[in-house]
PDB file of C-alpha atoms in Angstrom:
ATOM      1  CA  MET R   1      -8.319  -3.655  -1.224  1.00  0.00           C
ATOM      2  CA  GLY R   2      -9.685  -7.024  -1.285  1.00  0.00           C
ATOM      3  CA  MET R   3      -8.218  -6.983  -4.963  1.00  0.00           C
ATOM      4  CA  MET R   4      -4.560  -5.748  -4.352  1.00  0.00           C
ATOM      5  CA  MET R   5      -4.269  -8.222  -1.040  1.00  0.00           C
ATOM      6  CA  LYS R   6      -4.675 -10.902  -3.235  1.00  0.00           C
ATOM      7  CA  ALA R   7      -2.594 -10.173  -5.795  1.00  0.00           C
ATOM      8  CA  VAL R   8       0.466  -9.500  -2.879  1.00  0.00           C
ATOM      9  CA  ILE R   9      -0.324 -12.922  -1.822  1.00  0.00           C
ATOM     10  CA  LEU R  10      -0.342 -14.378  -5.349  1.00  0.00           C
ATOM     11  CA  LEU R  11       2.862 -12.903  -6.183  1.00  0.00           C
ATOM     12  CA  LEU R  12       4.474 -14.360  -2.376  1.00  0.00           C
ATOM     13  CA  VAL R  13       2.909 -17.724  -3.328  1.00  0.00           C
ATOM     14  CA  VAL R  14       4.710 -17.297  -6.861  1.00  0.00           C
ATOM     15  CA  PHE R  15       8.080 -16.614  -5.119  1.00  0.00           C
ATOM     16  CA  SER R  16       7.545 -19.456  -3.128  1.00  0.00           C
ATOM     17  CA  LEU R  17       7.098 -21.758  -5.809  1.00  0.00           C
ATOM     18  CA  ILE R  18      10.614 -20.761  -7.195  1.00  0.00           C
ATOM     19  CA  SER R  19      12.467 -20.745  -3.945  1.00  0.00           C
ATOM     20  CA  SER R  20      10.906 -24.308  -2.861  1.00  0.00           C
ATOM     21  CA  ILE R  21      11.844 -25.719  -6.105  1.00  0.00           C
ATOM     22  CA  SER R  22      15.281 -24.060  -6.355  1.00  0.00           C
ATOM     23  CA  LEU R  23      15.982 -25.320  -3.059  1.00  0.00           C
ATOM     24  CA  ALA R  24      15.016 -28.952  -3.678  1.00  0.00           C
ATOM     25  CA  GLY R  25      16.865 -29.123  -7.062  1.00  0.00           C
ATOM     26  CA  TYR R  26      20.016 -27.313  -5.720  1.00  0.00           C
ATOM     27  CA  SER R  27      19.920 -29.737  -3.043  1.00  0.00           C
ATOM     28  CA  PHE R  28      20.060 -32.754  -5.030  1.00  0.00           C
ATOM     29  CA  THR R  29      23.338 -31.722  -6.749  1.00  0.00           C
ATOM     30  CA  GLN R  30      25.029 -31.863  -2.925  1.00  0.00           C
ATOM     31  CA  VAL R  31      23.790 -35.582  -2.304  1.00  0.00           C
ATOM     32  CA  GLN R  32      26.266 -37.402  -3.515  1.00  0.00           C
ATOM     33  CA  SER R  33      30.370 -37.579  -3.168  1.00  0.00           C
ATOM     34  CA  LYS R  34      32.551 -36.954  -5.674  1.00  0.00           C
ATOM     35  CA  GLU R  35      36.126 -38.330  -6.471  1.00  0.00           C
ATOM     36  CA  LEU R  36      38.760 -35.999  -7.318  1.00  0.00           C
ATOM     37  CA  GLY R  37      41.301 -38.065  -9.658  1.00  0.00           C
ATOM     38  CA  GLY R  38      40.351 -41.177  -8.380  1.00  0.00           C
ATOM     39  CA  ILE R  39      40.677 -40.256  -4.662  1.00  0.00           C
ATOM     40  CA  ASN R  40      37.693 -40.387  -2.156  1.00  0.00           C
ATOM     41  CA  ILE R  41      38.384 -36.933  -0.190  1.00  0.00           C
ATOM     42  CA  CYS R  42      35.659 -37.773   2.072  1.00  0.00           C
ATOM     43  CA  GLU R  43      37.897 -39.702   3.888  1.00  0.00           C
ATOM     44  CA  ALA R  44      40.817 -38.154   5.565  1.00  0.00           C
ATOM     45  CA  ASN R  45      43.329 -40.494   7.706  1.00  0.00           C
ATOM     46  CA  ASN R  46      40.756 -43.247   7.012  1.00  0.00           C
ATOM     47  CA  VAL R  47      38.034 -41.236   8.961  1.00  0.00           C
ATOM     48  CA  GLN R  48      34.792 -40.497   7.336  1.00  0.00           C
ATOM     49  CA  LEU R  49      33.918 -36.645   6.791  1.00  0.00           C
ATOM     50  CA  ASN R  50      30.200 -36.007   7.892  1.00  0.00           C
ATOM     51  CA  PHE R  51      30.540 -32.424   6.679  1.00  0.00           C
ATOM     52  CA  PRO R  52      30.131 -30.807   3.015  1.00  0.00           C
ATOM     53  CA  ILE R  53      33.474 -29.581   1.319  1.00  0.00           C
ATOM     54  CA  ARG R  54      34.704 -29.317  -2.326  1.00  0.00           C
ATOM     55  CA  ILE R  55      38.136 -29.142  -3.263  1.00  0.00           C
ATOM     56  CA  TYR R  56      39.151 -27.934  -6.292  1.00  0.00           C
ATOM     57  CA  SER R  57      41.994 -29.228  -8.044  1.00  0.00           C
ATOM     58  CA  ASN R  58      43.479 -28.317 -12.223  1.00  0.00           C
ATOM     59  CA  SER R  59      43.797 -31.403 -14.534  1.00  0.00           C
ATOM     60  CA  THR R  60      44.621 -31.922 -18.256  1.00  0.00           C
ATOM     61  CA  GLN R  61      41.967 -32.943 -20.575  1.00  0.00           C
ATOM     62  CA  ASP R  62      42.709 -33.234 -24.435  1.00  0.00           C
ATOM     63  CA  GLY R  63      45.864 -30.587 -23.915  1.00  0.00           C
ATOM     64  CA  LYS R  64      43.732 -27.798 -21.728  1.00  0.00           C
ATOM     65  CA  VAL R  65      44.026 -27.507 -18.058  1.00  0.00           C
ATOM     66  CA  VAL R  66      40.674 -27.649 -16.687  1.00  0.00           C
ATOM     67  CA  GLU R  67      39.501 -26.930 -13.276  1.00  0.00           C
ATOM     68  CA  VAL R  68      38.202 -29.828 -11.215  1.00  0.00           C
ATOM     69  CA  TYR R  69      36.451 -30.723  -7.568  1.00  0.00           C
ATOM     70  CA  GLY R  70      35.806 -33.049  -5.389  1.00  0.00           C
ATOM     71  CA  GLN R  71      32.794 -32.982  -3.321  1.00  0.00           C
ATOM     72  CA  CYS R  72      31.961 -34.112   0.168  1.00  0.00           C
ATOM     73  CA  PRO R  73      28.148 -34.122   0.776  1.00  0.00           C
ATOM     74  CA  TRP R  74      25.767 -33.252   3.205  1.00  0.00           C
ATOM     75  CA  ALA R  75      24.402 -35.715   5.879  1.00  0.00           C
ATOM     76  CA  THR R  76      21.904 -37.869   4.578  1.00  0.00           C
ATOM     77  CA  LYS R  77      19.547 -36.698   7.240  1.00  0.00           C
ATOM     78  CA  ASN R  78      20.658 -32.630   6.391  1.00  0.00           C
ATOM     79  CA  ASN R  79      19.683 -33.134   2.397  1.00  0.00           C
ATOM     80  CA  ALA R  80      16.448 -35.430   3.288  1.00  0.00           C
ATOM     81  CA  ILE R  81      15.078 -33.014   5.332  1.00  0.00           C
ATOM     82  CA  ARG R  82      15.788 -29.777   2.816  1.00  0.00           C
ATOM     83  CA  VAL R  83      14.569 -32.009   0.011  1.00  0.00           C
ATOM     84  CA  VAL R  84      11.441 -32.637   1.327  1.00  0.00           C
ATOM     85  CA  ILE R  85      10.519 -29.271   2.848  1.00  0.00           C
ATOM     86  CA  GLY R  86      11.598 -27.733  -0.735  1.00  0.00           C
ATOM     87  CA  ILE R  87       8.939 -30.207  -2.639  1.00  0.00           C
ATOM     88  CA  VAL R  88       5.925 -30.264  -0.171  1.00  0.00           C
ATOM     89  CA  GLY R  89       6.555 -26.426   0.031  1.00  0.00           C
ATOM     90  CA  PHE R  90       5.854 -25.882  -3.887  1.00  0.00           C
ATOM     91  CA  LEU R  91       2.964 -28.670  -3.469  1.00  0.00           C
ATOM     92  CA  LEU R  92       1.349 -26.669  -0.783  1.00  0.00           C
ATOM     93  CA  SER R  93       1.867 -23.533  -2.694  1.00  0.00           C
ATOM     94  CA  CYS R  94       0.339 -24.726  -5.715  1.00  0.00           C
ATOM     95  CA  VAL R  95      -2.924 -25.969  -4.028  1.00  0.00           C
ATOM     96  CA  LEU R  96      -2.625 -22.486  -1.795  1.00  0.00           C
ATOM     97  CA  GLY R  97      -2.337 -20.495  -4.875  1.00  0.00           C
ATOM     98  CA  ILE R  98      -5.574 -22.241  -6.583  1.00  0.00           C
ATOM     99  CA  MET R  99      -7.555 -21.853  -3.232  1.00  0.00           C
ATOM    100  CA  VAL R 100      -6.813 -18.482  -2.900  1.00  0.00           C
ATOM    101  CA  VAL R 101      -7.801 -17.630  -6.524  1.00  0.00           C
ATOM    102  CA  LYS R 102     -11.177 -19.326  -5.969  1.00  0.00           C
ATOM    103  CA  GLY R 103     -11.872 -17.416  -2.670  1.00  0.00           C
ATOM    104  CA  LYS R 104     -11.811 -20.557  -0.697  1.00  0.00           C
ATOM    105  CA  THR R 105     -10.461 -19.107   2.593  1.00  0.00           C
ATOM    106  CA  GLY R 106     -11.784 -21.618   4.884  1.00  0.00           C
ATOM    107  CA  ARG R 107      -9.346 -24.333   3.285  1.00  0.00           C
ATOM    108  CA  SER R 108      -6.861 -22.022   2.634  1.00  0.00           C
ATOM    109  CA  ILE R 109      -6.473 -21.163   6.001  1.00  0.00           C
ATOM    110  CA  VAL R 110      -5.154 -24.929   7.071  1.00  0.00           C
ATOM    111  CA  LEU R 111      -2.714 -24.878   4.058  1.00  0.00           C
ATOM    112  CA  ALA R 112      -1.316 -21.159   5.725  1.00  0.00           C
ATOM    113  CA  VAL R 113      -0.975 -23.212   8.609  1.00  0.00           C
ATOM    114  CA  LEU R 114       0.640 -25.948   7.365  1.00  0.00           C
ATOM    115  CA  LEU R 115       3.171 -23.556   5.677  1.00  0.00           C
ATOM    116  CA  LEU R 116       4.087 -21.591   8.575  1.00  0.00           C
ATOM    117  CA  GLY R 117       4.987 -24.672  10.038  1.00  0.00           C
ATOM    118  CA  LEU R 118       7.325 -25.847   7.238  1.00  0.00           C
ATOM    119  CA  GLY R 119       8.663 -22.073   7.635  1.00  0.00           C
ATOM    120  CA  ALA R 120       9.507 -23.148  10.605  1.00  0.00           C
ATOM    121  CA  ALA R 121      11.334 -26.429   9.654  1.00  0.00           C
ATOM    122  CA  GLY R 122      13.018 -24.741   7.118  1.00  0.00           C
ATOM    123  CA  ILE R 123      14.898 -22.068   9.809  1.00  0.00           C
ATOM    124  CA  TYR R 124      15.364 -25.364  11.858  1.00  0.00           C
ATOM    125  CA  SER R 125      17.105 -27.061   8.655  1.00  0.00           C
ATOM    126  CA  ALA R 126      19.061 -24.057   8.210  1.00  0.00           C
ATOM    127  CA  ILE R 127      20.652 -23.592  11.559  1.00  0.00           C
ATOM    128  CA  ILE R 128      21.391 -27.384  11.697  1.00  0.00           C
ATOM    129  CA  ASP R 129      23.084 -26.702   8.230  1.00  0.00           C
ATOM    130  CA  GLY R 130      25.017 -23.729   9.501  1.00  0.00           C
ATOM    131  CA  MET R 131      26.285 -25.696  12.568  1.00  0.00           C
ATOM    132  CA  ASN R 132      27.613 -28.531  10.120  1.00  0.00           C
ATOM    133  CA  LEU R 133      29.127 -26.114   8.158  1.00  0.00           C
ATOM    134  CA  LYS R 134      31.615 -24.690  11.025  1.00  0.00           C
ATOM    135  CA  ASP R 135      33.375 -28.287  10.667  1.00  0.00           C
ATOM    136  CA  SER R 136      33.648 -27.754   7.304  1.00  0.00           C
ATOM    137  CA  ASP R 137      35.252 -23.997   7.580  1.00  0.00           C
ATOM    138  CA  SER R 138      37.660 -25.569  10.586  1.00  0.00           C
ATOM    139  CA  PHE R 139      38.622 -28.522   7.860  1.00  0.00           C
ATOM    140  CA  CYS R 140      39.413 -26.294   4.894  1.00  0.00           C
ATOM    141  CA  GLU R 141      41.683 -24.081   6.929  1.00  0.00           C
ATOM    142  CA  THR R 142      44.116 -26.567   6.797  1.00  0.00           C
ATOM    143  CA  ALA R 143      43.067 -27.939   3.534  1.00  0.00           C
ATOM    144  CA  GLY R 144      44.357 -26.762   0.085  1.00  0.00           C
ATOM    145  CA  ASN R 145      41.929 -25.755  -2.727  1.00  0.00           C
ATOM    146  CA  CYS R 146      39.254 -26.155  -0.011  1.00  0.00           C
ATOM    147  CA  THR R 147      35.960 -23.999   0.007  1.00  0.00           C
ATOM    148  CA  THR R 148      32.265 -24.098   1.225  1.00  0.00           C
ATOM    149  CA  LYS R 149      30.883 -21.320  -0.715  1.00  0.00           C
ATOM    150  CA  PRO R 150      28.230 -23.402  -2.639  1.00  0.00           C
ATOM    151  CA  PHE R 151      27.076 -25.157   0.705  1.00  0.00           C
ATOM    152  CA  ILE R 152      26.643 -21.432   1.927  1.00  0.00           C
ATOM    153  CA  ILE R 153      24.273 -20.893  -0.955  1.00  0.00           C
ATOM    154  CA  THR R 154      22.209 -24.060  -0.071  1.00  0.00           C
ATOM    155  CA  ILE R 155      21.762 -22.347   3.697  1.00  0.00           C
ATOM    156  CA  LEU R 156      20.828 -19.301   1.821  1.00  0.00           C
ATOM    157  CA  LEU R 157      18.311 -20.493  -0.264  1.00  0.00           C
ATOM    158  CA  ASP R 158      16.741 -22.903   2.857  1.00  0.00           C
ATOM    159  CA  VAL R 159      16.497 -19.495   4.912  1.00  0.00           C
ATOM    160  CA  LEU R 160      14.936 -17.396   1.710  1.00  0.00           C
ATOM    161  CA  ASN R 161      12.621 -20.223   1.412  1.00  0.00           C
ATOM    162  CA  ALA R 162      11.664 -20.746   4.894  1.00  0.00           C
ATOM    163  CA  VAL R 163      10.634 -17.046   5.131  1.00  0.00           C
ATOM    164  CA  LEU R 164       8.549 -16.580   1.850  1.00  0.00           C
ATOM    165  CA  LEU R 165       6.641 -19.714   2.911  1.00  0.00           C
ATOM    166  CA  ALA R 166       5.748 -18.104   6.600  1.00  0.00           C
ATOM    167  CA  VAL R 167       5.310 -14.641   5.136  1.00  0.00           C
ATOM    168  CA  SER R 168       2.766 -15.959   2.506  1.00  0.00           C
ATOM    169  CA  ALA R 169       0.883 -17.791   5.654  1.00  0.00           C
ATOM    170  CA  ILE R 170       0.909 -15.234   7.559  1.00  0.00           C
ATOM    171  CA  VAL R 171      -0.309 -12.620   5.360  1.00  0.00           C
ATOM    172  CA  LEU R 172      -3.080 -14.859   4.472  1.00  0.00           C
ATOM    173  CA  ILE R 173      -4.302 -15.494   8.046  1.00  0.00           C
ATOM    174  CA  ARG R 174      -3.927 -11.565   8.527  1.00  0.00           C
ATOM    175  CA  PHE R 175      -5.860 -10.437   5.206  1.00  0.00           C
ATOM    176  CA  ARG R 176      -8.315 -13.670   4.939  1.00  0.00           C
ATOM    177  CA  LYS R 177     -11.663 -11.745   4.981  1.00  0.00           C
ATOM    178  CA  ASN R 178     -10.435  -9.240   3.055  1.00  0.00           C
ATOM    179  CA  ILE R 179      -9.965 -11.706  -0.138  1.00  0.00           C
ATOM    180  CA  HIS R 180     -13.295 -13.708   0.866  1.00  0.00           C
ATOM    181  CA  HIS R 181     -15.496 -10.370   0.818  1.00  0.00           C
ATOM    182  CA  HIS R 182     -14.097  -9.931  -2.415  1.00  0.00           C
ATOM    183  CA  HIS R 183     -14.903 -13.006  -3.949  1.00  0.00           C
ATOM    184  CA  HIS R 184     -18.379 -12.888  -2.680  1.00  0.00           C
ATOM    185  CA  HIS R 185     -18.918  -9.541  -3.823  1.00  0.00           C
ATOM    186  CA  GLU R 186     -18.313 -10.576  -7.192  1.00  0.00           C
ATOM    187  CA  ASP R 187     -20.720 -13.323  -7.486  1.00  0.00           C
ATOM    188  CA  GLU R 188     -23.428 -10.851  -5.943  1.00  0.00           C
ATOM    189  CA  VAL R 189     -26.069  -8.937  -8.958  1.00  0.00           C
ATOM    190  CA  ILE R 190     -25.224  -5.306  -8.739  1.00  0.00           C
ATOM    191  CA  PRO R 191     -28.062  -3.009  -8.661  1.00  0.00           C
ATOM    192  CA  GLY R 192     -29.098  -1.207 -11.702  1.00  0.00           C
ATOM    193  CA  SER R 193     -26.752  -3.945 -13.692  1.00  0.00           C
ATOM    194  CA  VAL R 194     -27.870  -5.679 -16.913  1.00  0.00           C
ATOM    195  CA  ASP R 195     -28.226  -8.853 -14.732  1.00  0.00           C
ATOM    196  CA  GLU R 196     -30.578  -7.009 -12.310  1.00  0.00           C
ATOM    197  CA  LYS R 197     -32.771  -5.876 -15.342  1.00  0.00           C
ATOM    198  CA  ILE R 198     -32.932  -9.185 -16.597  1.00  0.00           C
ATOM    199  CA  GLU R 199     -34.003 -10.684 -13.280  1.00  0.00           C
ATOM    200  CA  THR R 200     -36.667  -8.244 -12.519  1.00  0.00           C
ATOM    201  CA  THR R 201     -38.029  -7.926 -15.910  1.00  0.00           C
ATOM    202  CA  PRO R 202     -41.888  -9.462 -16.414  1.00  0.00           C
ATOM    203  CA  LEU R 203     -41.980 -12.031 -18.964  1.00  0.00           C
ATOM    204  CA  VAL R 204     -44.992 -10.234 -21.176  1.00  0.00           C
ATOM    205  CA  GLY R 205     -45.407 -13.811 -22.764  1.00  0.00           C
ATOM    206  CA  ASN R 206     -46.142 -15.623 -19.963  1.00  0.00           C
ATOM    207  CA  ASP R 207     -48.716 -13.029 -18.880  1.00  0.00           C
ATOM    208  CA  HIS R 208     -50.550 -13.407 -22.316  1.00  0.00           C
ATOM    209  CA  SER R 209     -50.983 -16.994 -21.976  1.00  0.00           C
ATOM    210  CA  ALA R 210     -52.515 -16.603 -18.527  1.00  0.00           C
ATOM    211  CA  SER R 211     -54.805 -14.242 -19.732  1.00  0.00           C
ATOM    212  CA  ASN R 212     -55.781 -16.692 -22.728  1.00  0.00           C
ATOM    213  CA  ALA R 213     -56.363 -19.772 -20.029  1.00  0.00           C
ATOM    214  CA  ILE R 214     -58.938 -17.280 -17.942  1.00  0.00           C
TER     215      ILE R 214
END
């Protein structure tokens, strides 16, 4: 039971590592605005847009028609929260995996609580992003070739990462005793084992030396 739960938690930790770094990396691609044909699409009627959108257009390059796009990024606060959650989640998951392997459940619980809080922050971040994306959808209804799909992917990554962090923490807290006991038993000398025989075998040389001394 202990070995199986240890493997399950480590598998969750691996998934958390992947989702955390993916969230941070994908968020970095949506940090800056991108002009479309030299036009800043983030300014509509002299009003700065505070929500993410991406507008596509066809352009001719080297005699070929290619699709290009302009982009308005997320609000700085939204991106900052997401990137921090991704980076911190990755680092804490690394440390958590090491602690589980070593059977240091006392310290693992502290990390699990931190990951649980980070997961809650991720859900909050996804909700805020979702509310922000409603404005994007409203704008795209009137604008041509406008899409919010890349930003929907960001929210889905945020939710997935939050769930994985929270589940990893909950499973560890629930089954921490199994992990600790499994690690403890690995360090014990099994009756009848080679280690026990070595420890209990009398040293003949020592007895002979003692008799000579007498």
